[in-house]
Coordinates of C-alpha atoms and ligand atoms in Angstrom, one line a residue:
M1 CA -155.2 44.7 -15.5
C2 CA -154.3 44.5 -19.2
Q3 CA -152.1 47.6 -19.4
P4 CA -149.6 46.8 -16.7
L5 CA -149.0 43.5 -18.4
R6 CA -147.9 45.3 -21.5
K7 CA -145.8 47.6 -19.4
R8 CA -143.3 45.2 -18.0
P9 CA -142.9 42.3 -20.3
A10 CA -139.7 40.3 -19.6
P11 CA -138.1 39.4 -23.0
S12 CA -138.4 35.7 -22.4
F13 CA -142.1 35.6 -21.7
G14 CA -143.4 39.1 -21.7
L15 CA -145.0 38.7 -25.1
C16 CA -146.9 35.6 -23.9
L17 CA -148.1 37.7 -21.0
S18 CA -149.5 40.4 -23.1
A19 CA -150.8 38.0 -25.7
T20 CA -152.9 35.8 -23.5
R21 CA -154.6 36.2 -20.1
C22 CA -155.5 32.6 -19.7
T23 CA -155.1 31.1 -16.3
L24 CA -152.9 28.3 -17.4
M25 CA -150.3 30.6 -18.7
R26 CA -150.4 32.6 -15.6
C27 CA -149.8 29.5 -13.5
M28 CA -146.9 28.6 -15.8
L29 CA -145.4 32.0 -15.4
V30 CA -145.6 31.8 -11.6
F31 CA -144.0 28.4 -11.8
C32 CA -141.2 29.7 -14.0
A33 CA -140.8 32.6 -11.6
I34 CA -140.5 30.4 -8.5
F35 CA -138.0 28.1 -10.0
G36 CA -135.8 30.9 -11.3
L37 CA -136.4 30.2 -14.9
S38 CA -136.8 33.8 -15.8
T39 CA -134.2 35.2 -18.0
S40 CA -131.0 36.5 -16.4
V41 CA -129.6 39.0 -18.8
A42 CA -125.8 38.9 -18.9
A43 CA -124.8 39.9 -22.3
L44 CA -121.2 39.8 -23.1
S45 CA -121.1 42.9 -25.3
A46 CA -122.5 46.3 -24.6
P47 CA -126.1 46.4 -25.4
A48 CA -127.5 48.3 -28.3
P49 CA -129.3 51.6 -27.5
I50 CA -133.0 51.5 -27.3
L51 CA -134.9 53.0 -30.2
L52 CA -137.6 55.5 -29.3
D53 CA -140.0 55.4 -32.1
E54 CA -143.7 56.5 -32.3
S55 CA -144.7 53.1 -33.6
N56 CA -143.7 51.6 -30.2
P57 CA -145.2 53.8 -27.5
L58 CA -143.7 51.8 -24.6
V59 CA -140.2 50.6 -24.5
Q60 CA -138.6 48.5 -21.8
A61 CA -135.2 50.0 -20.8
W62 CA -133.7 46.9 -19.1
P63 CA -132.4 45.2 -22.2
A64 CA -130.1 48.2 -22.8
V65 CA -129.1 48.8 -19.2
T66 CA -125.5 48.5 -18.0
L67 CA -124.3 49.3 -14.5
L68 CA -121.5 50.7 -12.5
S69 CA -121.2 50.2 -8.8
D70 CA -120.3 53.1 -6.6
P71 CA -119.5 51.5 -3.2
Q72 CA -118.1 54.8 -1.7
K73 CA -121.1 56.8 -3.0
K74 CA -118.7 59.5 -4.1
L75 CA -118.9 59.5 -7.9
G76 CA -120.4 62.5 -9.7
I77 CA -121.9 62.6 -13.2
K78 CA -118.6 63.8 -14.8
E79 CA -116.6 60.9 -13.4
V80 CA -119.3 58.5 -14.3
M81 CA -119.4 59.8 -17.9
E82 CA -115.7 59.4 -18.1
A83 CA -116.0 55.8 -16.8
R84 CA -118.6 54.9 -19.5
D85 CA -116.5 52.0 -20.7
R86 CA -116.5 50.4 -17.2
F87 CA -120.2 49.9 -17.2
T88 CA -121.2 46.2 -17.4
T89 CA -124.4 44.4 -18.0
P90 CA -126.2 43.2 -14.9
E91 CA -126.0 39.6 -13.9
T92 CA -129.1 39.5 -11.9
A93 CA -132.6 38.6 -13.2
Y94 CA -134.6 40.9 -15.5
G95 CA -135.5 44.2 -13.9
T96 CA -134.0 43.6 -10.5
L97 CA -130.6 44.2 -8.9
G98 CA -131.5 42.7 -5.6
L99 CA -130.4 44.1 -2.2
R100 CA -127.4 46.3 -2.4
K101 CA -125.7 48.6 0.0
D102 CA -123.7 50.6 -2.7
A103 CA -125.0 53.3 -4.9
V104 CA -125.6 52.1 -8.5
W105 CA -125.2 54.0 -11.7
L106 CA -127.2 52.7 -14.6
L107 CA -126.6 53.7 -18.2
V108 CA -129.4 53.6 -20.8
P109 CA -128.2 54.6 -24.3
I110 CA -131.1 56.0 -26.3
S111 CA -131.5 56.5 -30.0
V112 CA -134.4 58.7 -31.0
S113 CA -136.1 58.0 -34.3
S114 CA -136.1 60.7 -36.9
Q115 CA -139.9 60.3 -37.0
S116 CA -140.4 60.9 -33.2
N117 CA -141.7 64.1 -31.8
G118 CA -139.2 63.6 -29.0
L119 CA -141.7 63.7 -26.1
W120 CA -141.2 60.7 -23.9
V121 CA -141.6 59.8 -20.2
L122 CA -139.0 57.9 -18.2
D123 CA -140.8 55.9 -15.5
I124 CA -139.5 53.6 -12.8
D125 CA -142.5 51.9 -11.3
Y126 CA -141.2 50.7 -8.0
P127 CA -142.2 53.5 -5.5
V128 CA -140.0 52.4 -2.6
L129 CA -136.7 53.3 -4.2
N130 CA -135.3 56.0 -1.9
R131 CA -133.3 58.2 -4.2
I132 CA -132.9 58.4 -8.0
D133 CA -130.8 61.0 -9.8
V134 CA -131.5 61.3 -13.5
Y135 CA -128.9 62.7 -15.9
L136 CA -129.7 63.1 -19.6
T137 CA -126.5 63.6 -21.6
H138 CA -125.9 64.3 -25.3
D139 CA -122.4 64.2 -26.8
K140 CA -121.0 64.0 -23.3
T141 CA -122.8 67.2 -22.4
L142 CA -125.3 67.2 -19.5
M143 CA -128.6 68.3 -20.9
E144 CA -131.0 67.8 -18.1
Q145 CA -131.0 66.4 -14.6
A146 CA -133.7 65.7 -12.0
R147 CA -134.0 64.2 -8.5
L148 CA -136.6 61.4 -8.0
G149 CA -137.2 58.8 -5.3
S150 CA -139.5 58.1 -2.3
L151 CA -137.7 60.6 -0.1
Q152 CA -138.5 63.4 -2.6
P153 CA -141.7 65.1 -1.6
Q154 CA -144.5 64.8 -4.1
D155 CA -144.6 68.6 -4.8
Q156 CA -140.9 68.6 -5.6
R157 CA -141.2 65.7 -8.2
P158 CA -141.1 66.5 -11.9
I159 CA -144.3 64.5 -12.3
R160 CA -146.5 64.0 -9.3
S161 CA -147.2 60.3 -9.6
R162 CA -147.2 57.1 -7.6
S163 CA -144.1 55.9 -9.4
H164 CA -140.9 57.8 -10.2
S165 CA -141.3 59.5 -13.6
F166 CA -139.6 62.3 -15.6
G167 CA -140.7 63.9 -18.8
L168 CA -138.0 64.0 -21.6
K169 CA -137.8 66.4 -24.5
L170 CA -135.5 64.7 -27.0
K171 CA -134.4 65.7 -30.5
A172 CA -135.6 63.6 -33.4
G173 CA -132.7 61.5 -34.8
A174 CA -130.4 62.2 -31.9
N175 CA -128.6 59.8 -29.5
Y176 CA -128.5 60.3 -25.8
D177 CA -127.0 58.6 -22.7
L178 CA -129.4 58.4 -19.8
Y179 CA -127.6 58.0 -16.5
L180 CA -129.5 57.0 -13.4
R181 CA -127.9 57.0 -10.0
I182 CA -130.0 54.8 -7.6
E183 CA -129.6 54.4 -3.9
S184 CA -132.0 52.7 -1.7
K185 CA -132.2 50.8 1.6
G186 CA -134.6 48.2 0.1
A187 CA -134.2 46.0 -2.9
L188 CA -133.3 47.7 -6.3
I189 CA -136.3 46.5 -8.3
L190 CA -136.2 48.5 -11.5
P191 CA -139.1 48.2 -13.9
I192 CA -137.7 51.1 -16.1
T193 CA -139.7 52.1 -19.1
L194 CA -139.7 54.9 -21.7
S195 CA -143.1 55.6 -23.0
K196 CA -145.2 58.2 -24.9
P197 CA -147.0 60.5 -22.5
S198 CA -150.4 59.1 -23.4
E199 CA -149.2 55.5 -22.9
F200 CA -147.6 56.5 -19.6
H201 CA -150.9 58.0 -18.4
A202 CA -152.9 55.0 -19.5
N203 CA -150.6 52.6 -17.7
A204 CA -150.4 54.8 -14.6
L205 CA -154.2 54.9 -14.6
G206 CA -154.5 51.1 -14.9
E207 CA -152.1 50.5 -12.0
Q208 CA -153.7 53.2 -10.0
M209 CA -157.1 51.6 -10.5
L210 CA -155.7 48.2 -9.4
Q211 CA -154.2 49.7 -6.3
G212 CA -157.4 51.6 -5.5
L213 CA -159.4 48.4 -5.7
L214 CA -157.0 46.3 -3.6
T215 CA -156.5 49.1 -1.0
G216 CA -160.3 49.7 -0.9
L217 CA -160.9 46.0 -0.4
A218 CA -158.4 45.8 2.4
L219 CA -159.9 49.0 4.0
C220 CA -163.4 47.5 3.9
L221 CA -162.2 44.3 5.5
L222 CA -160.4 46.3 8.2
V223 CA -163.4 48.5 9.0
Y224 CA -165.7 45.5 9.0
S225 CA -163.5 43.4 11.3
L226 CA -163.2 46.3 13.7
A227 CA -166.9 46.9 13.7
Q228 CA -167.5 43.2 14.3
W229 CA -165.0 43.3 17.2
L230 CA -166.8 46.2 18.8
T231 CA -170.2 44.6 18.3
L232 CA -169.5 41.0 19.2
G233 CA -166.6 41.6 21.5
E234 CA -164.8 38.6 19.8
P235 CA -161.1 39.3 20.0
L236 CA -160.4 37.2 16.9
Y237 CA -161.7 40.1 14.8
V238 CA -159.3 42.6 16.2
K239 CA -156.4 40.1 15.7
Y240 CA -157.5 39.8 12.1
A241 CA -157.7 43.6 11.8
I242 CA -154.1 43.9 13.0
L243 CA -153.0 41.4 10.4
I244 CA -154.9 43.3 7.6
F245 CA -153.5 46.6 8.8
G246 CA -149.9 45.4 8.5
S247 CA -150.5 43.9 5.1
L248 CA -152.4 47.0 3.9
L249 CA -149.6 49.3 5.1
F250 CA -147.0 47.2 3.4
S251 CA -148.9 47.3 0.0
M252 CA -149.5 51.0 0.3
L253 CA -145.8 51.5 0.7
Q254 CA -144.7 49.1 -1.9
F255 CA -147.0 50.5 -4.6
G256 CA -146.7 54.1 -3.5
V257 CA -150.3 54.8 -2.6
G258 CA -149.3 55.7 1.0
A259 CA -146.7 58.3 -0.1
Q260 CA -149.1 59.6 -2.7
Y261 CA -152.1 60.1 -0.5
V262 CA -151.5 59.2 3.2
W263 CA -148.1 60.2 4.4
R264 CA -147.1 62.7 1.7
G265 CA -143.6 63.9 2.2
N266 CA -143.2 62.2 5.6
T267 CA -139.6 60.8 5.5
W268 CA -140.0 59.0 8.8
M269 CA -142.9 57.0 7.3
E270 CA -141.0 56.3 4.1
L271 CA -138.1 54.9 6.1
H272 CA -140.1 53.0 8.7
T273 CA -143.2 51.8 7.1
A274 CA -141.8 48.6 5.5
G275 CA -140.3 47.4 8.8
L276 CA -143.3 48.4 10.9
A277 CA -145.8 47.0 8.5
S278 CA -144.0 43.6 8.4
L279 CA -143.8 43.5 12.2
I280 CA -147.4 44.5 12.6
A281 CA -148.5 41.8 10.1
A282 CA -146.4 39.2 11.9
T283 CA -148.0 40.2 15.2
G284 CA -151.5 39.8 13.8
S285 CA -150.5 36.5 12.2
F286 CA -149.3 35.1 15.5
L287 CA -152.4 36.2 17.4
F288 CA -154.9 35.3 14.7
I289 CA -153.6 31.8 14.0
E290 CA -153.1 31.0 17.7
Q291 CA -156.7 31.8 18.5
A292 CA -158.4 30.5 15.3
L293 CA -156.7 27.1 15.7
E294 CA -157.0 26.8 19.5
G295 CA -158.4 23.6 20.7
P296 CA -157.3 20.0 21.2
D297 CA -155.3 20.0 17.9
V298 CA -152.8 22.7 19.1
H299 CA -150.5 21.8 22.0
P300 CA -150.5 24.4 24.8
W301 CA -146.8 25.2 24.4
I302 CA -147.4 26.0 20.7
S303 CA -150.0 28.5 21.8
R304 CA -147.6 29.9 24.3
L305 CA -144.9 30.1 21.6
M306 CA -147.2 32.0 19.3
K307 CA -148.2 34.5 22.1
A308 CA -144.5 34.9 22.8
G309 CA -143.8 35.5 19.1
A310 CA -146.4 38.2 19.1
G311 CA -144.7 39.8 22.1
F312 CA -141.4 39.7 20.4
T313 CA -142.7 41.4 17.2
V314 CA -144.3 44.1 19.2
F315 CA -141.1 44.7 21.1
F316 CA -139.1 44.9 17.9
A317 CA -141.7 47.2 16.3
L318 CA -141.4 49.6 19.3
C319 CA -137.6 49.5 19.1
F320 CA -137.6 50.2 15.4
S321 CA -140.1 53.1 15.8
F322 CA -137.7 54.8 18.2
D323 CA -134.7 54.0 15.9
L324 CA -133.1 51.7 18.6
I325 CA -132.6 49.1 15.9
D326 CA -132.1 49.6 12.1
I327 CA -134.0 48.1 9.1
Y328 CA -131.3 45.3 8.7
I329 CA -132.1 43.9 12.2
V330 CA -135.8 44.2 11.4
T331 CA -135.2 42.3 8.2
A332 CA -133.3 39.6 10.1
V333 CA -136.2 39.4 12.6
I334 CA -138.8 39.1 9.9
S335 CA -136.8 36.5 8.0
T336 CA -136.7 34.4 11.2
L337 CA -140.1 35.0 12.7
G338 CA -142.1 35.8 9.5
L339 CA -142.9 32.1 8.7
A340 CA -143.2 31.1 12.4
P341 CA -147.0 31.6 12.8
A342 CA -147.7 29.4 9.8
L343 CA -145.2 26.8 10.7
L344 CA -146.3 26.6 14.3
G345 CA -150.0 26.4 13.2
L346 CA -149.3 23.8 10.5
P347 CA -149.7 20.7 12.6
G348 CA -153.0 22.0 14.1
A349 CA -154.3 22.9 10.7
I350 CA -153.4 19.6 9.2
S351 CA -155.1 17.6 11.9
R352 CA -158.2 19.8 11.6
A353 CA -158.2 19.3 7.8
R354 CA -157.8 15.5 8.3
R355 CA -161.0 15.5 10.3
G356 CA -162.7 17.4 7.5
D357 CA -162.8 20.6 9.5
S358 CA -163.0 23.4 7.0
V359 CA -161.1 25.9 9.2
G360 CA -158.0 23.6 8.8
I361 CA -158.5 23.3 5.1
Y362 CA -158.8 27.1 4.7
F363 CA -155.7 27.7 6.6
L364 CA -153.7 25.2 4.5
L365 CA -155.1 26.9 1.4
A366 CA -154.1 30.3 2.6
W367 CA -150.6 29.2 3.6
A368 CA -150.0 27.5 0.3
A369 CA -150.8 30.8 -1.5
Y370 CA -148.7 32.7 1.1
F371 CA -145.7 30.4 0.6
V372 CA -145.8 30.6 -3.2
T373 CA -146.3 34.3 -3.5
T374 CA -143.9 35.2 -0.7
A375 CA -141.2 32.9 -2.2
V376 CA -141.7 34.7 -5.6
M377 CA -141.4 38.1 -4.0
V378 CA -138.3 37.1 -2.0
E379 CA -136.6 35.8 -5.1
V380 CA -137.4 39.1 -6.9
I381 CA -136.0 41.0 -4.0
K382 CA -132.9 38.9 -4.1
G383 CA -132.5 39.5 -7.8
R384 CA -133.0 35.9 -8.8
V385 CA -136.5 36.1 -10.4
G386 CA -137.2 38.6 -13.1
V387 CA -139.7 41.5 -12.7
N388 CA -143.0 41.3 -14.5
F389 CA -146.6 42.2 -13.6
W390 CA -147.2 39.0 -11.7
T391 CA -144.0 38.6 -9.9
L392 CA -144.1 42.3 -8.8
H393 CA -147.6 42.0 -7.5
S394 CA -147.3 38.4 -6.2
F395 CA -147.1 39.3 -2.5
Q396 CA -150.0 41.8 -2.8
F397 CA -152.2 39.3 -4.6
G398 CA -151.2 36.5 -2.1
A399 CA -151.9 38.8 0.9
T400 CA -155.3 39.8 -0.6
F401 CA -156.2 36.1 -1.2
D402 CA -155.2 35.3 2.4
M403 CA -157.3 38.1 3.8
L404 CA -160.3 36.8 2.0
V405 CA -159.7 33.2 3.1
F406 CA -159.1 34.3 6.7
M407 CA -162.4 36.3 6.5
R408 CA -164.1 33.0 5.7
V409 CA -162.4 31.5 8.7
L410 CA -163.8 34.3 10.8
G411 CA -167.2 33.6 9.3
L412 CA -167.0 30.0 10.3
R413 CA -165.9 31.0 13.7
T414 CA -168.8 33.4 14.1
K415 CA -171.2 30.7 13.0
A416 CA -169.8 28.4 15.6
L417 CA -170.1 31.1 18.2
H418 CA -173.8 31.7 17.3
K419 CA -174.4 27.9 17.5
A420 CA -172.8 27.8 20.9
V421 CA -174.9 30.8 22.1
E422 CA -178.0 29.2 20.7
H423 CA -177.2 25.9 22.4
A424 CA -176.5 27.7 25.7
R425 CA -179.8 29.6 25.3
R426 CA -181.7 26.4 24.7
E427 CA -180.0 24.8 27.7
R428 CA -180.9 27.8 29.8
D429 CA -184.5 27.7 28.6
S430 CA -184.8 24.0 29.3
L431 CA -183.3 24.4 32.8
H432 CA -185.6 27.3 33.4
S433 CA -188.5 25.3 32.1
L434 CA -187.5 22.4 34.4
A435 CA -187.2 24.6 37.3
H436 CA -190.6 26.2 36.7
T437 CA -192.7 23.3 35.4
D438 CA -194.3 20.3 37.1
P439 CA -192.8 17.4 35.1
L440 CA -195.9 15.1 35.5
T441 CA -198.7 17.5 34.3
G442 CA -196.6 20.1 32.5
L443 CA -198.3 22.8 34.5
P444 CA -196.3 25.6 36.1
N445 CA -195.0 24.7 39.6
R446 CA -195.0 26.6 42.8
R447 CA -191.9 28.6 41.9
S448 CA -193.4 29.8 38.7
L449 CA -196.7 30.6 40.4
N450 CA -194.9 32.8 42.9
A451 CA -193.6 35.1 40.2
S452 CA -196.9 35.4 38.2
M453 CA -198.9 35.8 41.4
A454 CA -197.1 39.0 42.5
D455 CA -197.7 40.5 39.1
A456 CA -201.4 39.7 39.0
I457 CA -202.0 41.1 42.5
N458 CA -200.2 44.3 41.8
H459 CA -202.9 45.1 39.2
A460 CA -205.8 44.1 41.4
G461 CA -208.6 46.7 42.2
P462 CA -212.4 46.9 42.7
E463 CA -212.9 46.6 38.9
N464 CA -210.1 44.0 38.5
V465 CA -210.7 41.4 41.2
V466 CA -208.1 38.6 41.4
A467 CA -209.2 35.3 42.7
V468 CA -206.8 32.7 44.1
Y469 CA -208.4 29.2 44.1
M470 CA -206.6 26.5 46.2
M471 CA -207.8 23.0 45.2
D472 CA -207.2 19.6 46.7
L473 CA -208.6 16.4 45.3
D474 CA -210.9 14.4 47.7
G475 CA -209.9 10.8 48.4
F476 CA -207.0 10.7 46.0
K477 CA -204.9 8.6 48.4
Q478 CA -207.5 5.9 48.1
I479 CA -207.2 5.9 44.3
N480 CA -203.4 5.5 44.7
D481 CA -203.8 2.8 47.2
Q482 CA -206.5 0.9 45.3
Y483 CA -205.2 1.1 41.7
G484 CA -201.6 2.0 42.1
H485 CA -199.4 5.0 41.6
D486 CA -199.5 4.9 37.8
V487 CA -203.2 5.2 37.8
G488 CA -202.9 8.0 40.3
D489 CA -200.4 9.8 38.0
E490 CA -202.8 9.4 35.0
L491 CA -205.6 10.8 37.0
L492 CA -203.5 13.8 38.0
I493 CA -202.7 14.5 34.3
A494 CA -206.4 14.2 33.5
V495 CA -207.3 16.5 36.3
A496 CA -204.8 19.1 35.0
A497 CA -206.4 18.8 31.5
R498 CA -209.9 19.2 33.0
L499 CA -208.9 22.3 34.9
R500 CA -207.4 23.8 31.8
A501 CA -210.6 23.1 29.9
N502 CA -212.6 25.0 32.5
V503 CA -210.7 28.2 33.0
R504 CA -210.1 31.1 30.7
H505 CA -206.9 31.4 28.6
S506 CA -205.7 34.3 30.8
D507 CA -206.1 32.2 34.0
L508 CA -203.1 30.6 35.5
I509 CA -203.2 27.0 36.6
A510 CA -200.4 25.5 38.7
R511 CA -199.7 22.2 40.5
L512 CA -198.3 22.8 44.0
G513 CA -197.5 19.2 44.5
G514 CA -199.3 16.0 45.5
D515 CA -203.0 16.4 44.6
E516 CA -203.0 20.2 45.2
F517 CA -203.7 22.7 42.4
V518 CA -204.1 26.4 42.2
V519 CA -205.9 28.6 39.7
I520 CA -205.4 32.4 39.6
S521 CA -208.1 34.3 37.8
S522 CA -207.7 38.0 37.3
G523 CA -209.9 40.6 35.6
L524 CA -213.1 39.5 37.5
H525 CA -215.7 42.2 38.1
S526 CA -217.3 41.1 41.3
V527 CA -217.3 38.8 44.2
Q528 CA -220.2 36.9 42.7
Q529 CA -218.3 36.3 39.5
A530 CA -215.5 34.7 41.5
R531 CA -218.0 32.5 43.3
D532 CA -219.5 31.4 40.0
R533 CA -216.1 30.4 38.7
A534 CA -215.5 28.3 41.8
D535 CA -218.9 26.6 41.2
K536 CA -218.0 26.0 37.6
L537 CA -214.8 24.3 38.6
L538 CA -216.7 22.1 41.1
E539 CA -219.2 21.1 38.4
A540 CA -216.4 20.1 36.1
F541 CA -215.6 17.3 38.6
N542 CA -219.1 15.9 38.5
D543 CA -218.2 13.9 35.4
P544 CA -216.0 10.9 35.9
F545 CA -212.4 10.7 34.4
A546 CA -211.9 8.1 31.7
L547 CA -208.4 6.8 32.2
S548 CA -206.8 4.2 29.9
E549 CA -207.9 1.2 32.0
K550 CA -210.2 2.7 34.6
I551 CA -213.0 5.2 34.9
C552 CA -212.6 7.2 38.1
R553 CA -214.7 9.7 40.0
I554 CA -213.0 12.2 42.2
G555 CA -214.1 15.1 44.1
L556 CA -212.5 18.5 44.6
T557 CA -212.5 20.9 47.5
I558 CA -211.8 24.6 46.7
G559 CA -210.8 27.3 49.1
Y560 CA -210.5 30.8 47.6
A561 CA -209.6 34.3 48.5
L562 CA -210.0 37.6 46.6
A563 CA -207.7 40.6 46.1
P564 CA -208.3 43.3 47.0
Q565 CA -211.2 42.2 49.2
D566 CA -209.5 39.5 51.3
G567 CA -205.9 40.6 51.1
S568 CA -203.5 42.6 49.1
D569 CA -200.4 40.3 49.1
A570 CA -199.8 36.8 47.9
I571 CA -199.0 35.4 51.3
S572 CA -202.2 36.4 53.0
L573 CA -204.3 35.5 50.0
F574 CA -202.8 32.0 49.9
K575 CA -203.1 31.6 53.6
R576 CA -206.8 32.5 53.5
A577 CA -207.5 30.3 50.5
D578 CA -205.7 27.5 52.1
A579 CA -207.5 27.8 55.4
A580 CA -210.8 28.0 53.5
M581 CA -210.0 24.8 51.6
Y582 CA -209.3 22.9 54.8
A583 CA -212.5 24.3 56.2
G584 CA -214.3 22.9 53.2
K585 CA -212.6 19.5 53.7
N586 CA -213.8 19.5 57.3
D587 CA -217.3 20.5 56.1
G588 CA -217.6 17.3 54.1
K589 CA -215.5 18.0 51.0
H590 CA -216.5 18.7 47.3
C591 CA -217.4 22.2 48.1
A592 CA -216.0 25.7 47.6
R593 CA -215.3 28.1 50.5
R594 CA -214.1 31.7 50.5
G595 CA -211.4 32.7 52.9
D596 CA -212.8 36.1 53.7
G597 CA -211.5 36.2 57.3
T598 CA -214.5 34.5 58.9
V599 CA -212.9 31.2 58.5
P600 CA -210.5 30.4 61.4
A601 CA -206.9 29.7 60.7
S602 CA -206.2 26.1 60.0
S603 CA -203.4 24.2 61.6
H604 CA -202.8 22.6 58.2
T605 CA -201.8 25.8 56.6
D606 CA -198.2 25.5 55.4
W607 CA -198.0 28.0 52.6
Q608 CA -194.6 29.7 52.5
P609 CA -193.1 31.8 49.8
L610 CA -190.1 30.4 48.0
D611 CA -187.8 33.2 49.1
G612 CA -188.0 31.6 52.6
S613 CA -189.7 34.4 54.5
K614 CA -191.9 33.0 57.2
V615 CA -195.7 33.5 57.1
T616 CA -196.4 35.0 60.4
E617 CA -200.1 35.7 60.4
F618 CA -203.3 34.5 58.9
Ligands
LIG701 N1 -199.8 9.0 42.0 C1 -199.3 10.0 42.7 N2 -199.6 10.2 43.9 C2 -199.0 11.2 44.6 C3 -198.2 12.1 44.0 N3 -197.8 13.1 44.9 C4 -198.4 12.8 46.0 N4 -199.2 11.7 45.9 C5 -200.0 11.0 46.8 O1 -201.2 11.8 46.9 C6 -201.8 11.6 48.2 C7 -202.3 12.9 48.7 O2 -202.7 12.8 50.0 P1 -204.0 13.4 50.6 O3 -204.4 14.6 49.9 O4 -203.8 13.5 52.0 O5 -205.0 12.2 50.3 P2 -206.5 12.4 50.0 O6 -207.0 11.0 50.0 O7 -206.8 13.2 48.8 O8 -207.0 13.1 51.3 P3 -208.1 14.3 51.3 O9 -207.5 15.4 50.7 O10 -208.3 14.5 52.8 O11 -209.3 13.8 50.6 C8 -200.7 10.9 49.0 O12 -201.1 9.5 49.1 C9 -199.5 11.0 48.2 O13 -198.6 9.9 48.3 C10 -197.8 11.9 42.6 O14 -197.1 12.6 41.9 N5 -198.4 10.8 42.0

């Protein structure tokens, strides 16, 4: 981070940049940059040549630069050398000529110190410049020439690097004129330096490291968001991925990483990536902001406008890909639509932020950074703000900051999603519980019994006898009538507790309704054991029930049937147990009867499964 600072200091504040890294100073620099306070060099007289001396391993060329416009793009080096006196100092901000349609000739007079070994590297660290022709002249004689630029494949460049660089072998004590012919469809941003090879490598390494880090971070976020999208199926993640992809592509183009490693020598990519990346990022912005802010704060027509905006950008991207429109139309589209997602989302974000909703606050924060950094970059592109490390990287830093803030928005969104899922699960559980539980006693109800019964009977066998005990209280109506319904309810609760206390953990107790209960016991080894359990339940009712204001005695009649002995399906077992219970009622109550087929069918039997199928036989 330190080396690039030293590499492009603007005369007015470059020394401050390299002297201190304190945050305050950086803020001041950004402030200066935004308000166009950086130095606009417009010297009246021809600038003095730059001195190349070993004591100063990195020299900025801009202070010595003069320029000659070539609108017809017809001038050759000979004509330009003859027109040396017509070169003028640039009137734009430091290190930038803004957007120009002409070809530009730059003249950098050089004076080599007598102490220098003459080995220097010319470097222009703005990789998107399409074509740069370098001419080194001495005494009006052409000494060397080279072709650089983004359209020049890596393997045909004098030095294979991310930026445009060329090694110079100069004579100690000699004077040279360095002519650069530059032509590009984008902005002519020209951080031109002459440095010693070691210094050049050190600086290149620093910038390469920075780009590696930022590109790696963006790639991680991209892969993560796509993985989340595939896992959770939440479309907001893929919209975020589109946004990141556009941003990443743009940075890879602007700082040369794409041409260096990804689309080496691919002219189509060099000419289309800037436009496509901007349109892709705008599409992602529209979609992401629309969904992230959706809710009562965003009017439906704003949502519709954002979706339409995304549609437009996709349309223009397709047209641009097939060369149906040129970069100037794309630039006009981006200038018009680029800010639209943020502007349309602003009211929604503000009202969210006012309610203390952190999503709104994060959006405002991200947009504040976006507006500042984009404004700085636009001014550099227009030639009104000087080039330095911070202004040159402002858009990339702003985009990275936004990516991280939006990731936080995604995190909040996922958290809300989990909360909603958890809430829905709890609702479902409580509905399920309500549907399967008797509200008075908390015991499973008939519906729940049905499901568990089928499972128990399926595993029944000679060594695993399953007993179905149907139980009905004796004289419960009288308790109700005598003491009231509340006492009756209390007694039913106490009966449930008594039954629970007298069965095994693995047994199932259910209340069918009224004063009817069922116990299912599985894992019994014999008919006798089933009989003993019925007796145990009867005995449990010998003791009275101590209610809050009364002590009640109540009897119990049990009818039971066994699987596999008395039946092999739930319906027939229930029917037999039910009939046996009514037989017990008729025999004087408070007894247990087995429904083994000897008991005649009872006219009271009304057991029916919940699925509505009719019981046809007993
Ligand atoms: N307190 C209360 N009573 C209920 C509830 N559900 C049904 N009942 C009453 O329970 C009684 C059950 O009737 P029966 O089983 O015929 O009355 P019983 O006196 O036990 O008759 P036998 O079984 O022949 O001894 C009815 O009076 C119903 O109104 C309830 O949730 N709470």
